[in-house]
CSV table of C-alpha atoms in Angstrom, one decimal:
chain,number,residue,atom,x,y,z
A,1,UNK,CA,-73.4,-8.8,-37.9
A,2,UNK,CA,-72.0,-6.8,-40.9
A,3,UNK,CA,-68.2,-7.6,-41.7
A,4,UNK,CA,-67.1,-4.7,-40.8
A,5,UNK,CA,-67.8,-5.2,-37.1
A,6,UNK,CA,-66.7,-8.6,-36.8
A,7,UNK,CA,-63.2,-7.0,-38.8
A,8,UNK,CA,-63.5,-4.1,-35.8
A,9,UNK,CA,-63.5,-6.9,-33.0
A,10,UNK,CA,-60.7,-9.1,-34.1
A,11,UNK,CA,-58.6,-6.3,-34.3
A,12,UNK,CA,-59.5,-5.1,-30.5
A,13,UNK,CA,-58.4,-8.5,-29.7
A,14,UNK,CA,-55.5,-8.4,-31.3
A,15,UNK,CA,-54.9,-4.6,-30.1
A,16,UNK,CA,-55.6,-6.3,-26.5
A,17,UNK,CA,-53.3,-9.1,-27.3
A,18,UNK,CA,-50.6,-6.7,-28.2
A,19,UNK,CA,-51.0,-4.9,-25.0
A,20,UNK,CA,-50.5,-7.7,-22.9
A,21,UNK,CA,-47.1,-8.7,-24.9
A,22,UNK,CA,-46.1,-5.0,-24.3
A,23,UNK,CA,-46.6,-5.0,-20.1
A,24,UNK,CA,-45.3,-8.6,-19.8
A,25,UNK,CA,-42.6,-7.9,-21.8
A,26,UNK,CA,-42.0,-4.6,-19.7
A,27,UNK,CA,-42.4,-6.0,-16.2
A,28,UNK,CA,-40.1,-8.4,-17.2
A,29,UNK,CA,-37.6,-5.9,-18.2
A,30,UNK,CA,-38.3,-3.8,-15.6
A,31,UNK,CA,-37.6,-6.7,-13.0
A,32,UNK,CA,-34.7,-8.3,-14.5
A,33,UNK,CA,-32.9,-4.5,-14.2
A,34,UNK,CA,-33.9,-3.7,-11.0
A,35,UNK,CA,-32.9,-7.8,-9.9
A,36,UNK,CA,-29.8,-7.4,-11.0
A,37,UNK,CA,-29.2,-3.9,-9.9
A,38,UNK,CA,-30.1,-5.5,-6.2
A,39,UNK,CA,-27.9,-8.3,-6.4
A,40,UNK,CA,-25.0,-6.5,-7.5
A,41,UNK,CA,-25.6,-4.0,-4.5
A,42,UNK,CA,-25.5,-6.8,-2.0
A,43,UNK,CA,-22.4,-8.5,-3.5
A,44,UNK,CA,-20.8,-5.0,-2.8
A,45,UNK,CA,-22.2,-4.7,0.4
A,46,UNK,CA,-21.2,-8.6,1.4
A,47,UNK,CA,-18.1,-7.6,-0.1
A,48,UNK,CA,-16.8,-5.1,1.5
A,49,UNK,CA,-17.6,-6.4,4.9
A,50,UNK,CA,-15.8,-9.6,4.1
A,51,UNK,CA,-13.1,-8.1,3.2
A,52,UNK,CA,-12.7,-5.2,6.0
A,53,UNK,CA,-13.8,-7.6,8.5
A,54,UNK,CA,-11.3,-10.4,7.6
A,55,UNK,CA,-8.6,-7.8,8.1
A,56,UNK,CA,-9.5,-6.1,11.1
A,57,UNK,CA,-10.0,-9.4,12.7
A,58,UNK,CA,-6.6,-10.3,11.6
A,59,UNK,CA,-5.1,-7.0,12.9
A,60,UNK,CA,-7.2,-7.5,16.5
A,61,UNK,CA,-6.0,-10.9,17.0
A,62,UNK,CA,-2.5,-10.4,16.6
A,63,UNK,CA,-2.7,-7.1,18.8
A,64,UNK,CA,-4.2,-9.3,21.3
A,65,UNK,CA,-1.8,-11.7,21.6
A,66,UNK,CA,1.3,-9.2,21.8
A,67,UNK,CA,1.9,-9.7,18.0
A,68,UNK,CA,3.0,-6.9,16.2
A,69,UNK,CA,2.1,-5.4,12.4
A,70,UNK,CA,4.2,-3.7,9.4
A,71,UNK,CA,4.0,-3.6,5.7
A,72,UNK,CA,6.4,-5.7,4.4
A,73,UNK,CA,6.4,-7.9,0.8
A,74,UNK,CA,6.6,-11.0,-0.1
A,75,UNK,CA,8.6,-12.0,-3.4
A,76,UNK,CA,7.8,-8.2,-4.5
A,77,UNK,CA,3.8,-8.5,-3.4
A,78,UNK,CA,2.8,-5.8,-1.3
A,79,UNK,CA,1.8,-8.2,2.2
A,80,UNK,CA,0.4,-7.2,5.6
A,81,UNK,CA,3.0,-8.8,7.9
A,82,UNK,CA,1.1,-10.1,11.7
A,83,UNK,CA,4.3,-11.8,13.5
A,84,UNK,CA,3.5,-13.4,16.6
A,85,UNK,CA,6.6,-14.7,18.3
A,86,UNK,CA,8.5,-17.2,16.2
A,87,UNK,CA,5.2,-17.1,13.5
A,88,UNK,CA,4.9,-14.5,10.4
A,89,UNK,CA,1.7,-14.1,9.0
A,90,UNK,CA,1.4,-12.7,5.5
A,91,UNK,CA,-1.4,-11.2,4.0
A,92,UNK,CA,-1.5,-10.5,0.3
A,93,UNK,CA,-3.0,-10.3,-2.9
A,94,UNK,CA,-1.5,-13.2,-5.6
A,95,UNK,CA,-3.0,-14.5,-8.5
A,96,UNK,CA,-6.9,-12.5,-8.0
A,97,UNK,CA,-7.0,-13.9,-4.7
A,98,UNK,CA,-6.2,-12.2,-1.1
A,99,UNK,CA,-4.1,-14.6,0.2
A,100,UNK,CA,-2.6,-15.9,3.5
A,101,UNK,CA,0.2,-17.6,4.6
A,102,UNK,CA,1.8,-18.4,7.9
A,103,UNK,CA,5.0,-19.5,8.4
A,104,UNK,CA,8.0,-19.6,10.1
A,105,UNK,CA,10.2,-16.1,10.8
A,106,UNK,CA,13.0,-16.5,8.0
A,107,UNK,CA,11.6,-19.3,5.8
A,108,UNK,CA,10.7,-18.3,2.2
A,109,UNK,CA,7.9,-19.5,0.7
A,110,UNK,CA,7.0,-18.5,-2.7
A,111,UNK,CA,3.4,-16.3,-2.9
A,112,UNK,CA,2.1,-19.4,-4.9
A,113,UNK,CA,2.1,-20.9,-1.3
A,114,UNK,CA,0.2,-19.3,0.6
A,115,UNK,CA,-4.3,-20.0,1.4
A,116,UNK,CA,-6.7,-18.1,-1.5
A,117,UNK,CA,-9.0,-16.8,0.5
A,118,UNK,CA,-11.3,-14.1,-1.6
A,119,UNK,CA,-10.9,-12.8,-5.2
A,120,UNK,CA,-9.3,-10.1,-5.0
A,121,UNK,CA,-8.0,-7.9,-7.6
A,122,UNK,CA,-4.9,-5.6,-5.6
A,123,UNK,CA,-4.0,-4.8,-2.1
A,124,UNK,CA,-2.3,-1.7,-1.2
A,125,UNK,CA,-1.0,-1.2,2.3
A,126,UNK,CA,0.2,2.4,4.4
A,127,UNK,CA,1.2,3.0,7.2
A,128,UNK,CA,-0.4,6.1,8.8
A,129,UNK,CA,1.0,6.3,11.9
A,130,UNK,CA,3.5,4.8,14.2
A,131,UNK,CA,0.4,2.3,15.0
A,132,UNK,CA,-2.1,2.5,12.8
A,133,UNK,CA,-1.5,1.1,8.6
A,134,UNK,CA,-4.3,1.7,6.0
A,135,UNK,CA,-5.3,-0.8,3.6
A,136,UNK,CA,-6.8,-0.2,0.2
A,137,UNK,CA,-8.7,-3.2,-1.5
A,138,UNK,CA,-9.6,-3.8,-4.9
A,139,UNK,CA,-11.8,-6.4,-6.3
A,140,UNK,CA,-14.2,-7.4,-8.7
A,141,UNK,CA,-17.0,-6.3,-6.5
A,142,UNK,CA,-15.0,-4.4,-3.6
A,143,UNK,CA,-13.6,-1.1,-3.3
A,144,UNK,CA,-12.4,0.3,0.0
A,145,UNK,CA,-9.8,1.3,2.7
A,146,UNK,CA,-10.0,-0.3,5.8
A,147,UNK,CA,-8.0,1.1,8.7
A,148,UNK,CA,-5.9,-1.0,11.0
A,149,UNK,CA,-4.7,-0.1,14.7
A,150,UNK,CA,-2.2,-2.3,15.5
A,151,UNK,CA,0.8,-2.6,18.1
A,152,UNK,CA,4.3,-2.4,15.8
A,153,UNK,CA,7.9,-2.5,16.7
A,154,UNK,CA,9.5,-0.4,13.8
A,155,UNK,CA,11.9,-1.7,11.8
A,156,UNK,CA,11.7,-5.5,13.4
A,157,UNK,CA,9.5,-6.8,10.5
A,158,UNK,CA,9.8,-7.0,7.2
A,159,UNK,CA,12.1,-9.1,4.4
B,1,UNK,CA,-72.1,-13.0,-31.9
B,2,UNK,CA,-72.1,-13.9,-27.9
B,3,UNK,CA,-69.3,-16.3,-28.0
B,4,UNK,CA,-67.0,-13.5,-29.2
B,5,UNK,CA,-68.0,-10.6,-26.4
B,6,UNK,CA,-67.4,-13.2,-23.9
B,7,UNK,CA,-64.0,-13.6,-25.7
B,8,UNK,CA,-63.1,-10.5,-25.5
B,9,UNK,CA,-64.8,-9.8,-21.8
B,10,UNK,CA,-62.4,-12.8,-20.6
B,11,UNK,CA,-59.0,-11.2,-22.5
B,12,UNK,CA,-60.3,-6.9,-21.1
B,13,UNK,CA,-60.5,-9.1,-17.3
B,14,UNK,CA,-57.4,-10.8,-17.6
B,15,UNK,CA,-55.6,-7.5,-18.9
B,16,UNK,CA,-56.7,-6.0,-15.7
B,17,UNK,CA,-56.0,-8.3,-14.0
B,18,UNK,CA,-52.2,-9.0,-15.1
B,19,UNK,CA,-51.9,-5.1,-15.0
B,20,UNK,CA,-53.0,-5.2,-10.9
B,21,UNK,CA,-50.1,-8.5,-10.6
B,22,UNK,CA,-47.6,-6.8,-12.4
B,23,UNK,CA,-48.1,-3.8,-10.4
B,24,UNK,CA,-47.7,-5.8,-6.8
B,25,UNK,CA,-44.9,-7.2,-8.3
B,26,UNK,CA,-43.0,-3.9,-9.8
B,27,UNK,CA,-43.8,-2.6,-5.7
B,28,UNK,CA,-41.9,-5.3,-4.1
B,29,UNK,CA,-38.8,-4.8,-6.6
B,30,UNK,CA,-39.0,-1.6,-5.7
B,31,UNK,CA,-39.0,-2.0,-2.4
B,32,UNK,CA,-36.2,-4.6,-2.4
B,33,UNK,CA,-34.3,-1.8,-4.3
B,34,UNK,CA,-34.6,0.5,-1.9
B,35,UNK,CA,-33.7,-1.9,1.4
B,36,UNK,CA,-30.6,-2.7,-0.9
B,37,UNK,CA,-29.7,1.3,-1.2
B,38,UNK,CA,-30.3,1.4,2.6
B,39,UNK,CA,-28.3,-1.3,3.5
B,40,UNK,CA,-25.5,-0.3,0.8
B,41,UNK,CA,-25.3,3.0,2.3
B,42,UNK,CA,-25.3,1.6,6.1
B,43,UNK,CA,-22.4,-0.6,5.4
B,44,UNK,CA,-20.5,2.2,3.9
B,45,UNK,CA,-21.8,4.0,7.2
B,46,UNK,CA,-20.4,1.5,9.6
B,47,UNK,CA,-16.8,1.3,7.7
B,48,UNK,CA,-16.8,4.7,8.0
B,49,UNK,CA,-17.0,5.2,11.5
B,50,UNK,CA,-15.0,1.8,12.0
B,51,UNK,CA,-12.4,3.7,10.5
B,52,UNK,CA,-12.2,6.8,12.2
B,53,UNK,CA,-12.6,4.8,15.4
B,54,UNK,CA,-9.6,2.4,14.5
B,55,UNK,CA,-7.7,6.1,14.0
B,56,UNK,CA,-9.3,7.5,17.1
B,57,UNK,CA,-7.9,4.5,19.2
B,58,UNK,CA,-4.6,5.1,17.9
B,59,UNK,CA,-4.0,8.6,17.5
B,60,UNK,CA,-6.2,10.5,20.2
B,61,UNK,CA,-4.5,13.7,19.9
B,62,UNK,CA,-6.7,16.1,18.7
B,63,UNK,CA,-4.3,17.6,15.7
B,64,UNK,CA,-2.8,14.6,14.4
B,65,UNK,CA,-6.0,13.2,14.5
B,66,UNK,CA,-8.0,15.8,12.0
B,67,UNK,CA,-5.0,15.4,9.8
B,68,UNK,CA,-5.3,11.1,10.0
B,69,UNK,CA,-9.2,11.7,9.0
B,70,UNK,CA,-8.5,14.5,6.9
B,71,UNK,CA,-10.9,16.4,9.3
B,72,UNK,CA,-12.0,19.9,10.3
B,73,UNK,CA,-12.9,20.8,13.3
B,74,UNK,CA,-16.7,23.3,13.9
B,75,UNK,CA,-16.8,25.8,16.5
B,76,UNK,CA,-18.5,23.6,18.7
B,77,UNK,CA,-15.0,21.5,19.0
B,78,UNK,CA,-16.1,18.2,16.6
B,79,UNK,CA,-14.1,17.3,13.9
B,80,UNK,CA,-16.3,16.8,10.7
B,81,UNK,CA,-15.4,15.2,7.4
B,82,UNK,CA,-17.2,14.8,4.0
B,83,UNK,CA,-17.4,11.5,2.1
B,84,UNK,CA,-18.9,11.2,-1.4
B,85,UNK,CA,-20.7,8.1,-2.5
B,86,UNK,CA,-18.1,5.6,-2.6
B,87,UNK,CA,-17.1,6.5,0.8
B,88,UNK,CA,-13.8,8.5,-0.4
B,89,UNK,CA,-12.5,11.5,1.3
B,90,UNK,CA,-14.3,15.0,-0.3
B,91,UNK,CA,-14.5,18.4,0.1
B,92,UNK,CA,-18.1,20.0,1.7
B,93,UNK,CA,-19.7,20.9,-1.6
B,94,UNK,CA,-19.5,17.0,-2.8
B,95,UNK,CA,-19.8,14.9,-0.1
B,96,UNK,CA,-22.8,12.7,0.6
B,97,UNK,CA,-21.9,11.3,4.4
B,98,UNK,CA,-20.3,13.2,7.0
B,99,UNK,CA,-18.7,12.0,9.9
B,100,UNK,CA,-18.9,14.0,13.2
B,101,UNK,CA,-16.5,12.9,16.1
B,102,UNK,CA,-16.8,14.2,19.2
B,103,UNK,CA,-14.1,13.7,21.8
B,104,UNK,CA,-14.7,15.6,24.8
B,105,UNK,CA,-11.4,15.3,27.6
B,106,UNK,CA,-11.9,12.1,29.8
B,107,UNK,CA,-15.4,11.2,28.5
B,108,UNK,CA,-16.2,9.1,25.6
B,109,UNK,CA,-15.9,9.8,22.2
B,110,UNK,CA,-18.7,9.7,20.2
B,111,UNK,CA,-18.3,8.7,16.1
B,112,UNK,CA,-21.6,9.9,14.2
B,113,UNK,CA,-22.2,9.0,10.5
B,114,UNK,CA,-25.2,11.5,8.6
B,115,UNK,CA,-26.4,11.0,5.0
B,116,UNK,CA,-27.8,14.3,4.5
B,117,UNK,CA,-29.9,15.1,7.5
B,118,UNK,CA,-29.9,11.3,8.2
B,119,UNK,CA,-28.1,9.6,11.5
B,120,UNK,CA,-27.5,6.6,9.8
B,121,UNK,CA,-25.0,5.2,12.2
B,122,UNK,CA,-24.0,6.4,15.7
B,123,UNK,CA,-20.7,4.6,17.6
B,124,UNK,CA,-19.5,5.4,21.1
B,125,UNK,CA,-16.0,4.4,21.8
B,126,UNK,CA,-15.0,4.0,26.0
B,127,UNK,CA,-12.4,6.8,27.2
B,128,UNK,CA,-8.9,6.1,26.7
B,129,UNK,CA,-7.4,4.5,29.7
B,130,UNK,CA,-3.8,6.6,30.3
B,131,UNK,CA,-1.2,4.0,30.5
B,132,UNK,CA,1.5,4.2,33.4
């Protein structure tokens, strides 16, 4: 074999070496994008019905029971207020977290107080209608409104 | 001389062979992309028409309703409203969902959620019962 052709062979194995670097390296930028792409899609999606799910849950149950809802504060926090006879419950956003915290009509509790329940970012609340509020979450992976029907006795809630 | 075409026979076969693996693989990322879009897109669906069905419950009047959803209503009588991508309210031209609600007197209502030409999501709510 002249050394020309034996030159000519180790550099189609090389050349083939090379290409199998270049598609490994490409599936395995290829899959990492698209992986994380997918798992960031489906923290949004569990996110968002967490998070609207929590609340209309919230908003059903104290319907249900002849509770009634308003937007209220608590220590300056915007706060979903669900008050069931002698019982307040406030929903709000403190600290990254959406928070909750039942307590007693009249007592004050500072924000600090009250269950973390998700991370979220802000909480913004509405009310549309005489009994229906809007609620607009923000998060690290959330972004929505959520609407809430709800039985309300105006001006009865609220600090 | 025959030691070094095996060599390279082996590395062309095992090319080929990666190159057939990495294609299987780059199908199913693919196709975990796309259930991921789907399911993204249904969730935004089913808010949607949660939504407009929480609004629907409380505000059955047909006016104050289409101004709660921000709706229109077609000549057939349905109230229609666009939604872009991340499911805020939008005029015709940009929106990617629309929302059809249909709320004939005494019968029920029926919530619809389209992406493009798409049903993605269909609710039925029971007729309001008239309080005494």
């Amino acid at each position: 074999m002249s050394r020309s052709a034996s030159h000519m062979e180790s550099l189609t194995v090389l050349l083939l070496c090379g290409l199998f670097l270049f598609f490994a390296a490409g599936a395995a930028l290829v899959g990492s994008g698209v992986y994380r792409h997918t798992a960031r899609q489906a923290r949004q999606t569990s996110a968002l019905r967490t998070a609207s799910a929590y609340l209309s849950q919230q908003a059903r149950q104290c319907r249900e029971t002849g509770g009634f809802a308003d937007v209220g504060a608590l220590e300056g926090q915007p706060a979903l207020l669900l008050r069931d006879g002698e019982y307040v419950t406030y929903l709000y956003c403190h600290e990254g977290y959406l928070r909750e915290l039942l307590t007693e009509w009249g007592t004050q509790l500072p924000p600090s107080a009250g269950t973390a329940l998700y991370p979220l970012d802000s909480l913004a609340l509405q009310r549309l209608d005489d009994n229906l509020l809007e609620a607009s979450l923000q998060g690290p992976d959330v972004s929505a409104r959520v609407r809430l029907r709800c039985a309300n006795t105006p001006g009865e809630v609220g600090p | 001389m025959s030691a070094r075409r095996h060599l390279f026979t082996e590395l062309i076969i095992s090319l080929v062979f990666f190159l057939l693996c990495t294609a299987v693989c780059l199908c199913l990322l693919a196709r975990a992309h796309d259930l991921s879009e789907r399911s993204r897109r249904l969730t935004q669906a089913v808010s949607l028409a949660q939504n407009a069905a929480q609004t629907y419950e409380a505000q059955p009047s047909p006016q104050l309703l289409s101004q709660l959803l921000g709706a229109q209503p077609d000549e057939s009588g349905q109230l229609q409203c666009h939604y872009d991508e991340q499911a805020r309210l939008c005029g015709e031209g940009e929106g990617v969902y629309r929302l059809t609600l249909s709320a004939p007197d005494g019968a029920a209502a029926q919530i619809d959620v389209w992406y493009g030409a798409q049903r993605l999501y269909q609710l039925t709510l029971s007729p309001k019962e008239e309080t005494p």
